[in-house]
């Protein structure tokens, strides 16, 4: 019993330190990345504001946690972020299981986003492409499909940007988190998404959120 209590005490101390280390690393990355990421985030807000002002919409895609981020972003635009306002047109391409499984079965997982962009995307629309590594093949294919339809692209990546960084053009926006750890990159991606939502609201509707 004493041995069990001793081991439990040590585990609790180790876990507490690991938790503190996680918070510390995340806080340091937030501060370090702010200066380098603020300009491309501002550029992305302007790009999305222009598209929405012109009657266009934003499509978003990603895998796993990045799929959840794309859905979170679309939900905040169609619903609301921090103020009551008109709904804004945004679609997450990871939500329709019938479409995803049909395309995946008939054409392969590589095409699950690209086919939807070919069907739904219009010139002037914006694609928010999210990949922590920049290496996701279906996100790369989505960007290429968007570019073929004269859409603009905002890419959220990390760790150098991978394959996505090499196909983005001068009219696209690359927001690359300067870190290698997936969890840290995802945390910054969520903060960036909130910055995008806030910036779009202010650009379209003016003033503060209060």
Short mmCIF file of C-alpha atoms in Angstrom, two decimals:
data_model
loop_
_atom_site.label_atom_id
_atom_site.label_comp_id
_atom_site.label_asym_id
_atom_site.label_seq_id
_atom_site.Cartn_x
_atom_site.Cartn_y
_atom_site.Cartn_z
CA UNK A 1 0.00 0.00 0.00
CA UNK A 2 2.84 2.39 0.91
CA UNK A 3 4.65 1.52 -2.30
CA UNK A 4 1.47 2.20 -4.30
CA UNK A 5 1.01 5.59 -2.62
CA UNK A 6 4.66 6.47 -3.25
CA UNK A 7 4.42 5.54 -6.94
CA UNK A 8 1.15 7.46 -7.30
CA UNK A 9 2.76 10.52 -5.71
CA UNK A 10 5.71 10.37 -8.12
CA UNK A 11 3.40 9.95 -11.12
CA UNK A 12 1.35 12.94 -9.98
CA UNK A 13 4.50 15.07 -9.71
CA UNK A 14 5.72 13.95 -13.15
CA UNK A 15 2.32 14.60 -14.74
CA UNK A 16 2.10 18.04 -13.13
CA UNK A 17 5.51 18.97 -14.53
CA UNK A 18 4.60 17.67 -17.98
CA UNK A 19 1.42 19.74 -17.90
CA UNK A 20 3.36 22.84 -16.89
CA UNK A 21 5.89 22.15 -19.69
CA UNK A 22 3.06 21.87 -22.23
CA UNK A 23 1.62 25.21 -21.18
CA UNK A 24 5.05 26.83 -21.20
CA UNK A 25 5.98 25.57 -24.66
CA UNK A 26 2.61 26.62 -26.08
CA UNK A 27 2.84 30.10 -24.53
CA UNK A 28 6.39 30.61 -25.82
CA UNK A 29 5.39 29.59 -29.35
CA UNK A 30 2.42 31.96 -29.31
CA UNK A 31 4.69 34.86 -28.45
CA UNK A 32 7.50 33.88 -30.82
CA UNK A 33 5.20 33.27 -33.79
CA UNK A 34 3.08 36.39 -33.40
CA UNK A 35 5.39 38.79 -35.25
CA UNK A 36 6.00 36.51 -38.24
CA UNK A 37 2.41 35.29 -38.60
CA UNK A 38 0.53 38.56 -38.13
CA UNK A 39 1.27 39.88 -41.68
CA UNK A 40 0.06 36.78 -43.58
CA UNK A 41 -2.96 36.45 -41.28
CA UNK A 42 -3.86 40.08 -42.03
CA UNK A 43 -3.41 39.37 -45.74
CA UNK A 44 -5.68 36.33 -45.47
CA UNK A 45 -8.35 38.40 -43.72
CA UNK A 46 -8.23 40.96 -46.54
CA UNK A 47 -8.48 38.22 -49.16
CA UNK A 48 -11.47 36.59 -47.46
CA UNK A 49 -13.15 39.95 -46.84
CA UNK A 50 -12.83 40.81 -50.53
CA UNK A 51 -14.30 37.46 -51.59
CA UNK A 52 -17.25 37.69 -49.22
CA UNK A 53 -17.89 41.32 -50.18
CA UNK A 54 -18.11 40.27 -53.81
CA UNK A 55 -20.67 37.56 -53.12
CA UNK A 56 -18.20 34.70 -53.16
CA UNK A 57 -17.73 32.06 -50.49
CA UNK A 58 -15.02 30.22 -48.58
CA UNK A 59 -14.44 26.48 -48.84
CA UNK A 60 -12.30 24.74 -46.22
CA UNK A 61 -10.63 21.34 -46.03
CA UNK A 62 -8.22 19.26 -43.98
CA UNK A 63 -7.76 15.80 -42.46
CA UNK A 64 -8.24 14.66 -38.88
CA UNK A 65 -7.72 17.56 -36.50
CA UNK A 66 -7.44 19.86 -39.51
CA UNK A 67 -10.85 18.63 -40.69
CA UNK A 68 -12.22 19.60 -37.29
CA UNK A 69 -10.57 23.02 -37.66
CA UNK A 70 -12.10 23.53 -41.11
CA UNK A 71 -15.53 22.65 -39.70
CA UNK A 72 -15.03 24.96 -36.74
CA UNK A 73 -14.12 27.81 -39.10
CA UNK A 74 -17.17 27.23 -41.32
CA UNK A 75 -19.46 26.99 -38.30
CA UNK A 76 -18.24 30.34 -36.97
CA UNK A 77 -18.89 32.04 -40.32
CA UNK A 78 -22.29 30.49 -41.03
CA UNK A 79 -23.38 30.90 -37.41
CA UNK A 80 -21.50 33.54 -35.52
CA UNK A 81 -18.15 34.19 -33.90
CA UNK A 82 -18.56 36.79 -31.14
CA UNK A 83 -21.35 39.00 -32.44
CA UNK A 84 -24.78 38.81 -33.96
CA UNK A 85 -24.57 39.39 -37.70
CA UNK A 86 -25.72 38.03 -41.02
CA UNK A 87 -24.62 34.45 -41.84
CA UNK A 88 -21.56 34.23 -44.09
CA UNK A 89 -21.17 31.58 -46.82
CA UNK A 90 -18.59 28.97 -45.85
CA UNK A 91 -18.48 25.21 -46.48
CA UNK A 92 -16.31 22.57 -44.82
CA UNK A 93 -15.59 19.85 -47.38
CA UNK A 94 -15.06 17.15 -44.75
CA UNK A 95 -18.65 16.81 -43.51
CA UNK A 96 -20.72 14.94 -46.14
CA UNK A 97 -19.96 11.26 -45.55
CA UNK A 98 -21.89 10.13 -48.62
CA UNK A 99 -19.88 12.42 -50.89
CA UNK A 100 -16.59 11.56 -49.21
CA UNK A 101 -17.12 7.80 -49.36
CA UNK A 102 -18.46 7.88 -52.91
CA UNK A 103 -15.46 9.84 -54.18
CA UNK A 104 -13.05 7.81 -52.07
CA UNK A 105 -14.50 4.54 -53.35
CA UNK A 106 -14.68 5.54 -57.01
CA UNK A 107 -11.60 7.74 -57.37
CA UNK A 108 -9.48 7.31 -54.25
CA UNK A 109 -8.99 9.28 -51.04
CA UNK A 110 -6.65 11.62 -52.88
CA UNK A 111 -9.61 13.17 -54.72
CA UNK A 112 -12.14 13.66 -51.89
CA UNK A 113 -11.64 17.44 -51.69
CA UNK A 114 -10.58 18.19 -55.26
CA UNK A 115 -13.78 16.72 -56.75
CA UNK A 116 -15.92 18.85 -54.42
CA UNK A 117 -14.00 21.96 -55.40
CA UNK A 118 -14.50 21.15 -59.07
CA UNK A 119 -18.24 20.87 -58.37
CA UNK A 120 -18.72 23.79 -55.98
CA UNK A 121 -15.83 26.21 -56.45
CA UNK A 122 -16.18 29.37 -58.48
CA UNK A 123 -13.70 32.01 -59.62
CA UNK A 124 -13.26 34.48 -56.78
CA UNK A 125 -13.97 31.95 -54.04
CA UNK A 126 -11.32 31.24 -51.40
CA UNK A 127 -10.04 27.84 -50.30
CA UNK A 128 -8.80 27.52 -46.72
CA UNK A 129 -6.45 24.51 -46.96
CA UNK A 130 -5.25 23.16 -43.60
CA UNK A 131 -2.39 20.67 -43.20
CA UNK A 132 0.00 20.69 -40.24
CA UNK A 133 2.77 19.14 -42.35
CA UNK A 134 1.82 20.59 -45.72
CA UNK A 135 2.21 17.06 -47.08
CA UNK A 136 -1.42 15.87 -47.20
CA UNK A 137 -1.94 14.61 -50.73
CA UNK A 138 -5.65 15.32 -50.87
CA UNK A 139 -5.13 18.87 -49.59
CA UNK A 140 -2.43 19.45 -52.20
CA UNK A 141 -4.87 18.16 -54.85
CA UNK A 142 -7.54 20.50 -53.46
CA UNK A 143 -5.23 23.50 -53.82
CA UNK A 144 -4.41 22.55 -57.40
CA UNK A 145 -8.12 22.18 -58.21
CA UNK A 146 -8.85 25.57 -56.64
CA UNK A 147 -6.10 27.24 -58.64
CA UNK A 148 -7.48 25.72 -61.84
CA UNK A 149 -10.83 27.39 -61.06
CA UNK A 150 -9.24 30.80 -60.41
CA UNK A 151 -9.86 30.57 -56.68
CA UNK A 152 -7.50 32.11 -54.15
CA UNK A 153 -5.90 29.92 -51.50
CA UNK A 154 -5.08 30.48 -47.85
CA UNK A 155 -2.87 27.61 -46.64
CA UNK A 156 -2.43 26.89 -42.94
CA UNK A 157 0.63 24.68 -42.45
CA UNK A 158 3.59 24.15 -40.15
CA UNK A 159 7.11 22.77 -40.12
CA UNK A 160 8.20 24.51 -43.32
CA UNK A 161 5.00 23.97 -45.29
CA UNK A 162 5.96 20.77 -47.11
CA UNK A 163 4.60 20.17 -50.60
CA UNK A 164 1.95 22.86 -50.25
CA UNK A 165 4.56 25.59 -50.02
CA UNK A 166 5.91 24.71 -53.46
CA UNK A 167 2.59 25.00 -55.33
CA UNK A 168 1.25 28.23 -53.83
CA UNK A 169 1.41 31.25 -56.12
CA UNK A 170 1.96 34.95 -55.52
CA UNK A 171 -1.79 35.53 -55.21
CA UNK A 172 -2.14 32.89 -52.48
CA UNK A 173 -1.41 33.32 -48.77
CA UNK A 174 0.78 30.92 -46.81
CA UNK A 175 0.50 30.95 -43.00
CA UNK A 176 3.17 28.54 -41.78
CA UNK A 177 3.61 27.92 -38.05
CA UNK A 178 7.36 27.79 -37.23
CA UNK A 179 7.32 24.56 -35.25
CA UNK A 180 7.69 20.81 -35.81
CA UNK A 181 5.34 19.45 -33.16
CA UNK A 182 1.86 18.70 -34.49
CA UNK A 183 0.02 19.58 -31.29
CA UNK A 184 1.68 23.00 -31.08
CA UNK A 185 0.96 23.69 -34.75
CA UNK A 186 -2.70 22.77 -34.27
CA UNK A 187 -2.97 25.09 -31.27
CA UNK A 188 -1.68 28.02 -33.32
CA UNK A 189 -3.96 27.05 -36.21
CA UNK A 190 -6.97 27.38 -33.93
CA UNK A 191 -5.80 30.80 -32.75
CA UNK A 192 -5.28 31.86 -36.38
CA UNK A 193 -8.80 30.67 -37.26
CA UNK A 194 -10.19 32.83 -34.47
CA UNK A 195 -8.13 35.78 -35.75
CA UNK A 196 -9.58 35.22 -39.23
CA UNK A 197 -13.13 35.12 -37.89
CA UNK A 198 -12.60 38.26 -35.82
CA UNK A 199 -10.92 40.12 -38.69
CA UNK A 200 -13.65 39.19 -41.16
CA UNK A 201 -16.36 40.36 -38.77
CA UNK A 202 -14.66 43.70 -38.16
CA UNK A 203 -13.89 44.23 -41.87
CA UNK A 204 -17.46 43.44 -42.95
CA UNK A 205 -19.45 44.92 -40.09
CA UNK A 206 -17.08 47.35 -38.39
CA UNK A 207 -16.46 48.22 -34.75
CA UNK A 208 -15.76 46.00 -31.80
CA UNK A 209 -17.47 42.74 -30.95
CA UNK A 210 -18.93 44.11 -27.70
#
